[in-house]
Amino acid sequence: LDLDTAKQELEEFIPHVRQMSDHSVRKMAGRDLMRFKQFKKQGIAIKFGRFSEKENNQIRKNIEEFLSITGIENAEKLLFTSRFPEERETIHRLKAEHLFCEKLSQGIPRAWRLIYYRARKMFDPNNYKGRYTKEEKEKLKKYHALHGNDWKKISEMMSRSNLSVAMKYSEIKSPIKYGRWSKKEIQRLMHAVEEVIVKRTEPEGANSRSSSKESHRNLLVDREKLLQKLPWTEIEAKVRTRYWRQCKQKWTSILTNKMTKGQQLYRGTNGLQAKINLIKRLYEMKVEDANEVNWGELSNIIGDVPRSYVQAKFHKLKVCYVPFWQKKTFSEIIDYLYEEKLPELEQKL
DNA sequence: AATTGGATACCGACAAGGCA
DNA sequence: TGCCTTGTCGGTATCCAATT
C-alpha cells in the first residue's frame, strides 16, 4: 500500500491525516485502516478526545480476557513488560501468539495507538497517586538536579508515572507566585497575550501601525479561536512570575469578564433563568456522555461567554444539586437535574 | 454579623503530536 | 514502541461578596 493511497483512504476517518508525519501514517494504515472500515460498515464513527466510560470498560474487559487466555498474571506485566526482565521473552511471545494488538482494540473505534496509551495509563500502578506532598516536591527537584530530564529514572525513584513527574517538575522548576494576581502581573499578562497575537497575525514584513490596529480589531471578533490556541509557554516567559497554566486560566477569566462587560450574568433572576435553560437544553440533547456535548453551542444560554464558562457552570450545578453524582452516569445526572431540580428552580422564578 | 453560594485558583488526569 | 512535550479538561479548596 503506497503512502498516497493510504492517506487518501485514511482521510475519511482521520481528517487531519495530511498533517501527520509519513511514518505515523504508514503505521496507522497497517494497523487501523481495516478496523476503521469494519466500523464504517457497522455505521460507527471513529472517535477522538476523552474516552467515555463505556470505552474504558471495554478496555478493562479486553485486558481481562487477554490475561485469562494467556495466563499472564496481571495487567502491569502485559502493558509494562520491560519492568519484568526475566519474563520478558515469554510475555512477548504470548502477546504475538494471541494477537495482543487486535484483542486490545476490539470494539473501540479509535486509532490503535490511542487505545494502547489509554490502557497503559489506566493500568500503571504508579499513576493516580494524588497530590504531591512538600517532601515529594523537594525530592523531585533533587532528583532532577542529579539526573536531568531522565523522567523514566526519576519516575522509578518516586513511584510516580513519567508523565506525572515531568509535568510536576515543569511547574515547580522556577519559583512562581500563588494566590491573587497583582496589577503588575495582570498587565504583563495582557501585554504578553497582545504581543503573541499581533506577532501571529502579522507575519514579518507588514509592520505599519495602522494595519496592526486593524488586525487587532479583527481578532477581537475571532476571540473564541484565540482563546484555544495561544503559545502559553512563550507567554509564561513574558509574565515571569507565573506558570503557563496559571496564565491561561487567568486569561480565560479576564476574557470572560470582558465579554460579559462585567455584568453578573449568573446572579439573581438571570442566573436562575440560565440554570433552567441549561438543564432543559442538555436534557433535550439526549447525550449519553459528557464529551459529546458541544458546550460552545450552549453558551448563548448564559450570554456571550467562553465555552469553559458554561462547562464550569454545569459542573457547579451537578456538584451542588445531584447527590452521589460521582456514582452516576452523565445521562443519569441530567435526568436527575431535569426531573428533581428543574421544577424547584422554576418555582423560585 | 453570620451565612451562603458564586468566583477564583490550584493542580492532577488526560489527549495528542513529535521524535528516536 | 517508548518517551517527552505541549495543550485541555475537570475536581476541589479557598476566597469573597451578596444576602439574610
Short mmCIF file of C-alpha atoms (C1' of nucleotides) in Angstrom, two decimals:
data_model
loop_
_atom_site.label_atom_id
_atom_site.label_comp_id
_atom_site.label_asym_id
_atom_site.label_seq_id
_atom_site.Cartn_x
_atom_site.Cartn_y
_atom_site.Cartn_z
CA LEU A 1 0.00 0.00 0.00
CA ASP A 2 1.66 3.24 -1.02
CA LEU A 3 1.62 6.35 1.05
CA ASP A 4 -0.71 8.45 -1.06
CA THR A 5 -3.38 5.79 -1.26
CA ALA A 6 -3.07 5.27 2.46
CA LYS A 7 -3.56 8.95 3.14
CA GLN A 8 -6.50 9.12 0.84
CA GLU A 9 -8.22 6.15 2.41
CA LEU A 10 -7.49 7.27 5.93
CA GLU A 11 -8.68 10.80 5.35
CA GLU A 12 -12.32 9.94 5.73
CA PHE A 13 -11.66 8.58 9.20
CA ILE A 14 -8.83 10.87 10.33
CA PRO A 15 -9.49 14.35 8.93
CA HIS A 16 -6.05 15.67 9.92
CA VAL A 17 -4.13 12.82 8.31
CA ARG A 18 -2.43 15.19 5.86
CA GLN A 19 -0.69 16.95 8.72
CA MET A 20 0.64 13.74 10.21
CA SER A 21 4.17 12.51 9.62
CA ASP A 22 4.59 9.87 6.91
CA HIS A 23 5.84 7.48 9.49
CA SER A 24 2.70 7.67 11.61
CA VAL A 25 0.50 7.43 8.54
CA ARG A 26 2.21 4.18 7.50
CA LYS A 27 1.78 2.74 10.97
CA MET A 28 -1.82 3.72 11.06
CA ALA A 29 -2.51 2.31 7.63
CA GLY A 30 -1.11 -1.04 8.67
CA ARG A 31 -2.82 -1.30 11.99
CA ASP A 32 -6.02 0.67 11.77
CA LEU A 33 -7.34 1.01 8.25
CA MET A 34 -9.02 -2.40 8.22
CA ARG A 35 -10.58 -1.81 11.60
CA PHE A 36 -11.82 1.61 10.55
CA LYS A 37 -13.50 0.11 7.53
CA GLN A 38 -15.16 -2.52 9.68
CA PHE A 39 -16.53 0.14 11.95
CA LYS A 40 -17.77 2.08 8.98
CA LYS A 41 -19.69 -0.94 7.78
CA GLN A 42 -21.45 -1.02 11.13
CA GLY A 43 -22.14 2.69 10.89
CA ILE A 44 -19.84 3.61 13.76
CA ALA A 45 -17.74 6.78 13.54
CA ILE A 46 -14.09 6.92 14.60
CA LYS A 47 -13.74 8.87 17.82
CA PHE A 48 -11.31 11.38 19.32
CA GLY A 49 -10.99 13.18 22.61
CA ARG A 50 -11.67 11.83 26.04
CA PHE A 51 -12.61 8.20 26.40
CA SER A 52 -16.17 7.59 27.53
CA GLU A 53 -16.89 5.35 30.48
CA LYS A 54 -18.15 2.74 28.04
CA GLU A 55 -14.84 2.71 26.19
CA ASN A 56 -12.88 2.48 29.42
CA ASN A 57 -14.94 -0.50 30.43
CA GLN A 58 -14.37 -2.12 27.07
CA ILE A 59 -10.62 -1.74 27.56
CA ARG A 60 -10.88 -3.34 31.00
CA LYS A 61 -12.83 -6.19 29.52
CA ASN A 62 -10.37 -6.70 26.65
CA ILE A 63 -7.40 -6.74 29.02
CA GLU A 64 -9.10 -9.13 31.40
CA GLU A 65 -9.92 -11.54 28.62
CA PHE A 66 -6.42 -11.43 27.22
CA LEU A 67 -4.95 -12.15 30.63
CA SER A 68 -7.16 -15.15 31.14
CA ILE A 69 -6.40 -16.55 27.68
CA THR A 70 -2.64 -16.25 28.03
CA GLY A 71 -2.27 -16.84 31.74
CA ILE A 72 -0.21 -13.67 32.18
CA GLU A 73 -0.59 -12.70 35.82
CA ASN A 74 -1.57 -9.06 35.68
CA ALA A 75 -2.05 -6.02 33.52
CA GLU A 76 1.22 -4.43 34.60
CA LYS A 77 3.16 -7.37 33.17
CA LEU A 78 1.18 -7.14 29.97
CA LEU A 79 1.46 -3.39 29.44
CA PHE A 80 4.83 -2.67 31.08
CA THR A 81 6.66 -5.78 30.03
CA SER A 82 10.07 -4.11 30.27
CA ARG A 83 9.68 -3.85 34.04
CA PHE A 84 9.98 -7.63 34.24
CA PRO A 85 13.25 -8.60 32.53
CA GLU A 86 13.15 -12.30 33.42
CA GLU A 87 9.70 -12.84 31.94
CA ARG A 88 10.07 -10.51 29.00
CA GLU A 89 10.64 -13.15 26.34
CA THR A 90 7.73 -15.28 27.43
CA ILE A 91 5.32 -12.39 27.63
CA HIS A 92 6.34 -11.03 24.24
CA ARG A 93 5.84 -14.45 22.71
CA LEU A 94 2.38 -14.80 24.24
CA LYS A 95 1.39 -11.34 23.06
CA ALA A 96 2.42 -12.14 19.49
CA GLU A 97 0.83 -15.59 19.51
CA HIS A 98 -2.52 -14.40 20.76
CA LEU A 99 -2.67 -11.18 18.74
CA PHE A 100 -2.46 -8.70 21.56
CA CYS A 101 -2.90 -5.63 19.34
CA GLU A 102 -6.07 -6.92 17.81
CA LYS A 103 -7.57 -8.07 21.10
CA LEU A 104 -6.79 -4.87 22.95
CA SER A 105 -8.51 -2.65 20.41
CA GLN A 106 -11.57 -4.83 19.98
CA GLY A 107 -14.82 -2.90 19.96
CA ILE A 108 -13.23 0.54 20.32
CA PRO A 109 -13.49 2.83 17.29
CA ARG A 110 -10.20 4.67 17.67
CA ALA A 111 -6.65 4.54 16.39
CA TRP A 112 -4.77 1.65 17.99
CA ARG A 113 -2.07 3.82 19.48
CA LEU A 114 -4.58 5.90 21.40
CA ILE A 115 -6.17 2.80 22.87
CA TYR A 116 -2.81 1.41 23.84
CA TYR A 117 -1.84 4.58 25.66
CA ARG A 118 -5.14 4.83 27.39
CA ALA A 119 -4.72 1.27 28.64
CA ARG A 120 -1.23 2.00 29.90
CA LYS A 121 -2.46 4.96 31.89
CA MET A 122 -5.32 3.01 33.37
CA PHE A 123 -3.21 0.08 34.49
CA ASP A 124 0.00 1.78 35.58
CA PRO A 125 0.20 1.26 39.34
CA ASN A 126 2.35 4.39 39.54
CA ASN A 127 -0.49 6.52 38.25
CA TYR A 128 -3.31 8.13 40.22
CA LYS A 129 -1.28 8.93 43.29
CA GLY A 130 -2.97 12.21 44.16
CA ARG A 131 -1.32 15.45 45.19
CA TYR A 132 2.39 15.89 45.72
CA THR A 133 3.49 16.46 49.28
CA LYS A 134 6.13 19.07 50.16
CA GLU A 135 8.66 16.30 50.64
CA GLU A 136 7.89 14.85 47.24
CA LYS A 137 8.39 18.19 45.58
CA GLU A 138 11.77 18.60 47.24
CA LYS A 139 12.73 15.09 46.23
CA LEU A 140 11.71 15.77 42.67
CA LYS A 141 13.89 18.87 42.48
CA LYS A 142 16.81 16.98 43.95
CA TYR A 143 16.47 14.08 41.55
CA HIS A 144 16.19 16.41 38.60
CA ALA A 145 19.38 18.15 39.64
CA LEU A 146 21.08 14.75 39.67
CA HIS A 147 19.58 13.15 36.57
CA GLY A 148 18.29 15.92 34.34
CA ASN A 149 15.28 15.10 32.18
CA ASP A 150 15.61 11.37 32.66
CA TRP A 151 11.96 11.10 33.68
CA LYS A 152 11.97 7.37 33.43
CA LYS A 153 14.63 7.06 36.08
CA ILE A 154 13.07 9.74 38.25
CA SER A 155 9.64 8.19 37.95
CA GLU A 156 11.00 4.90 39.23
CA MET A 157 12.69 6.61 42.14
CA MET A 158 9.49 8.41 43.08
CA SER A 159 6.91 5.74 42.23
CA ARG A 160 5.04 8.22 40.06
CA SER A 161 4.43 7.90 36.34
CA ASN A 162 6.81 9.51 33.82
CA LEU A 163 4.09 11.85 32.76
CA SER A 164 3.31 12.91 36.26
CA VAL A 165 6.89 13.72 37.29
CA ALA A 166 7.68 15.54 34.06
CA MET A 167 4.64 17.77 34.38
CA LYS A 168 5.07 18.42 38.05
CA TYR A 169 8.67 19.40 37.53
CA SER A 170 7.85 21.84 34.77
CA GLU A 171 5.51 23.53 37.20
CA ILE A 172 7.88 23.81 40.13
CA LYS A 173 11.22 24.26 38.35
CA SER A 174 11.26 28.02 38.81
CA PRO A 175 9.81 29.81 41.80
CA ILE A 176 6.33 31.03 40.96
CA LYS A 177 3.75 33.02 42.84
CA TYR A 178 0.47 31.64 44.08
CA GLY A 179 -2.64 33.45 45.16
CA ARG A 180 -4.24 36.52 43.69
CA TRP A 181 -2.68 38.28 40.75
CA SER A 182 -1.16 41.74 41.29
CA LYS A 183 -1.99 44.63 38.94
CA LYS A 184 1.51 44.47 37.51
CA GLU A 185 1.22 40.79 36.78
CA ILE A 186 -2.10 41.24 35.03
CA GLN A 187 -0.57 43.98 32.95
CA ARG A 188 2.34 41.80 31.95
CA LEU A 189 -0.08 39.02 31.03
CA MET A 190 -2.25 41.25 28.85
CA HIS A 191 0.83 42.64 27.17
CA ALA A 192 2.25 39.20 26.50
CA VAL A 193 -1.02 37.98 25.03
CA GLU A 194 -1.29 41.03 22.81
CA GLU A 195 2.27 40.59 21.62
CA VAL A 196 1.88 36.98 20.56
CA ILE A 197 -1.43 37.71 18.86
CA VAL A 198 -0.05 40.63 16.90
CA LYS A 199 3.05 38.65 16.01
CA ARG A 200 0.95 35.79 14.74
CA THR A 201 -1.42 37.78 12.56
CA GLU A 202 1.34 39.93 11.19
CA PRO A 203 3.98 37.70 9.71
CA GLU A 204 7.23 39.61 9.00
CA GLY A 205 7.03 42.48 6.57
CA ALA A 206 3.69 44.13 7.23
CA ASN A 207 4.57 46.30 10.17
CA SER A 208 2.72 49.57 9.76
CA ARG A 209 0.87 50.86 12.79
CA SER A 210 -2.49 51.12 11.15
CA SER A 211 -2.52 47.54 9.95
CA SER A 212 -1.59 46.45 13.44
CA LYS A 213 -4.64 48.18 14.81
CA GLU A 214 -6.76 46.77 12.06
CA SER A 215 -5.77 43.19 12.76
CA HIS A 216 -6.24 43.72 16.44
CA ARG A 217 -9.83 44.68 15.84
CA ASN A 218 -10.46 41.68 13.63
CA LEU A 219 -9.01 39.40 16.24
CA LEU A 220 -11.44 40.54 18.86
CA VAL A 221 -14.22 39.17 16.72
CA ASP A 222 -12.43 35.89 16.43
CA ARG A 223 -11.75 35.52 20.12
CA GLU A 224 -13.18 32.05 20.58
CA LYS A 225 -10.46 30.69 18.35
CA LEU A 226 -7.77 32.72 20.03
CA LEU A 227 -8.76 31.51 23.41
CA GLN A 228 -7.87 27.99 22.48
CA LYS A 229 -4.59 28.25 20.70
CA LEU A 230 -2.14 30.64 22.29
CA PRO A 231 1.55 29.77 22.84
CA TRP A 232 1.33 29.61 26.58
CA THR A 233 4.93 28.70 27.33
CA GLU A 234 6.02 31.82 25.48
CA ILE A 235 3.56 33.85 27.47
CA GLU A 236 4.76 32.27 30.69
CA ALA A 237 8.27 33.51 29.98
CA LYS A 238 6.99 37.04 29.50
CA VAL A 239 4.88 37.05 32.63
CA ARG A 240 7.81 35.60 34.63
CA THR A 241 6.07 35.14 37.98
CA ARG A 242 3.52 32.51 36.93
CA TYR A 243 3.37 29.08 35.43
CA TRP A 244 1.78 28.85 31.98
CA ARG A 245 -1.33 27.09 33.19
CA GLN A 246 -1.96 29.82 35.72
CA CYS A 247 -1.55 32.33 32.87
CA LYS A 248 -4.01 30.54 30.66
CA GLN A 249 -6.62 30.30 33.33
CA LYS A 250 -6.22 33.93 34.33
CA TRP A 251 -6.55 34.98 30.71
CA THR A 252 -9.76 32.99 30.36
CA SER A 253 -11.26 34.72 33.34
CA ILE A 254 -10.19 38.16 32.11
CA LEU A 255 -11.70 37.40 28.75
CA THR A 256 -14.94 36.22 30.30
CA ASN A 257 -15.17 39.45 32.21
CA LYS A 258 -14.57 41.49 29.09
CA MET A 259 -17.07 39.51 27.09
CA THR A 260 -19.79 39.95 29.65
CA LYS A 261 -18.72 43.55 30.23
CA GLY A 262 -18.60 42.81 33.90
CA GLN A 263 -22.34 42.12 34.08
CA GLN A 264 -23.23 39.44 36.52
CA LEU A 265 -24.96 37.11 34.14
CA TYR A 266 -25.16 34.33 36.57
CA ARG A 267 -26.65 36.12 39.52
CA GLY A 268 -30.20 36.72 40.63
CA THR A 269 -33.03 36.13 38.18
CA ASN A 270 -30.65 35.96 35.22
CA GLY A 271 -28.76 33.20 36.91
CA LEU A 272 -31.89 31.29 37.71
CA GLN A 273 -33.08 31.51 34.14
CA ALA A 274 -29.65 30.47 32.89
CA LYS A 275 -29.66 27.39 35.09
CA ILE A 276 -33.14 26.44 33.93
CA ASN A 277 -32.25 26.85 30.28
CA LEU A 278 -29.03 24.93 30.67
CA ILE A 279 -30.77 21.95 32.23
CA LYS A 280 -33.53 21.99 29.64
CA ARG A 281 -31.17 22.17 26.70
CA LEU A 282 -28.96 19.40 28.00
CA TYR A 283 -31.98 17.23 28.60
CA GLU A 284 -33.29 17.82 25.11
CA MET A 285 -29.93 16.91 23.61
CA LYS A 286 -30.24 13.33 24.88
CA VAL A 287 -26.49 12.89 25.06
CA GLU A 288 -25.02 9.87 26.80
CA ASP A 289 -21.53 11.05 27.54
CA ALA A 290 -20.26 14.44 28.66
CA ASN A 291 -17.71 14.68 25.88
CA GLU A 292 -20.37 14.54 23.22
CA VAL A 293 -21.77 17.86 24.36
CA ASN A 294 -20.93 20.88 22.24
CA TRP A 295 -20.55 23.42 25.02
CA GLY A 296 -19.79 26.25 22.67
CA GLU A 297 -23.25 25.84 21.20
CA LEU A 298 -24.77 26.18 24.64
CA SER A 299 -23.00 29.36 25.62
CA ASN A 300 -25.72 31.65 24.26
CA ILE A 301 -27.95 30.40 27.06
CA ILE A 302 -25.96 32.40 29.57
CA GLY A 303 -24.74 35.17 27.31
CA ASP A 304 -21.62 35.96 25.37
CA VAL A 305 -19.25 33.74 27.33
CA PRO A 306 -16.48 31.24 26.55
CA ARG A 307 -17.19 27.56 26.36
CA SER A 308 -15.26 26.85 29.54
CA TYR A 309 -17.58 29.16 31.43
CA VAL A 310 -20.60 27.05 30.55
CA GLN A 311 -18.75 23.89 31.47
CA ALA A 312 -17.83 25.32 34.83
CA LYS A 313 -21.44 26.29 35.45
CA PHE A 314 -22.66 22.84 34.63
CA HIS A 315 -20.11 21.37 36.95
CA LYS A 316 -21.36 23.57 39.72
CA LEU A 317 -24.96 22.52 39.12
CA LYS A 318 -24.01 18.90 39.26
CA VAL A 319 -21.96 19.17 42.44
CA CYS A 320 -24.49 21.30 44.31
CA TYR A 321 -27.72 19.61 43.33
CA VAL A 322 -27.08 15.98 42.47
CA PRO A 323 -26.43 13.62 45.36
CA PHE A 324 -23.83 10.91 44.67
CA TRP A 325 -23.04 12.49 41.33
CA GLN A 326 -19.69 10.68 41.28
CA LYS A 327 -21.51 7.39 41.06
CA LYS A 328 -23.92 8.46 38.32
CA THR A 329 -23.52 8.43 34.56
CA PHE A 330 -23.83 11.65 32.62
CA SER A 331 -27.34 10.96 31.42
CA GLU A 332 -28.45 9.96 34.92
CA ILE A 333 -27.19 13.29 36.19
CA ILE A 334 -29.05 15.18 33.50
CA ASP A 335 -32.23 13.23 34.18
CA TYR A 336 -31.98 13.94 37.88
CA LEU A 337 -31.48 17.65 37.29
CA TYR A 338 -34.40 17.74 34.89
CA GLU A 339 -36.83 15.74 36.97
CA GLU A 340 -35.94 16.74 40.51
CA LYS A 341 -34.34 20.15 40.35
CA LEU A 342 -35.95 21.89 37.42
CA PRO A 343 -39.44 22.22 38.99
CA GLU A 344 -37.87 23.67 42.12
CA LEU A 345 -35.93 26.26 40.17
CA GLU A 346 -38.93 27.23 38.09
CA GLN A 347 -40.96 27.79 41.22
CA LYS A 348 -38.42 30.28 42.52
CA LEU A 349 -38.65 32.27 39.32
"C1'" DA B 1 -22.58 39.87 61.87
"C1'" DA B 2 -23.17 35.49 60.07
"C1'" DT B 3 -24.28 32.64 56.43
"C1'" DT B 4 -24.22 31.07 51.89
"C1'" DG B 5 -23.13 30.39 47.36
"C1'" DG B 6 -20.58 32.21 43.37
"C1'" DA B 7 -15.86 33.24 41.66
"C1'" DT B 8 -11.16 32.15 41.59
"C1'" DA B 9 -7.05 29.46 41.83
"C1'" DC B 10 -4.62 25.24 42.02
"C1'" DC B 11 -3.25 21.06 40.08
"C1'" DG B 12 -3.88 16.13 38.74
"C1'" DA B 13 -5.69 13.46 34.83
"C1'" DC B 14 -5.95 13.32 30.18
"C1'" DA B 15 -5.15 13.59 24.80
"C1'" DA B 16 -2.22 14.00 21.20
"C1'" DG B 17 1.82 15.21 18.48
"C1'" DG B 18 6.85 14.79 17.61
"C1'" DC B 19 10.98 12.35 17.61
"C1'" DA B 20 14.14 8.42 18.15
"C1'" DT C 1 7.13 1.29 20.51
"C1'" DG C 2 8.76 4.28 24.09
"C1'" DC C 3 9.38 8.63 25.81
"C1'" DC C 4 8.85 13.62 26.26
"C1'" DT C 5 6.40 17.97 25.49
"C1'" DT C 6 2.51 20.89 24.93
"C1'" DG C 7 -2.15 21.91 25.47
"C1'" DT C 8 -7.03 20.86 27.50
"C1'" DC C 9 -10.43 19.34 30.95
"C1'" DG C 10 -12.35 18.88 35.37
"C1'" DG C 11 -12.46 18.27 40.64
"C1'" DT C 12 -11.78 20.68 44.80
"C1'" DA C 13 -10.19 24.07 48.27
"C1'" DT C 14 -10.37 28.65 49.30
"C1'" DC C 15 -11.66 33.40 48.86
"C1'" DC C 16 -15.03 36.94 48.80
"C1'" DA C 17 -19.33 39.40 48.31
"C1'" DA C 18 -24.34 39.34 48.29
"C1'" DT C 19 -27.94 38.20 51.13
"C1'" DT C 20 -30.37 37.28 55.43
#
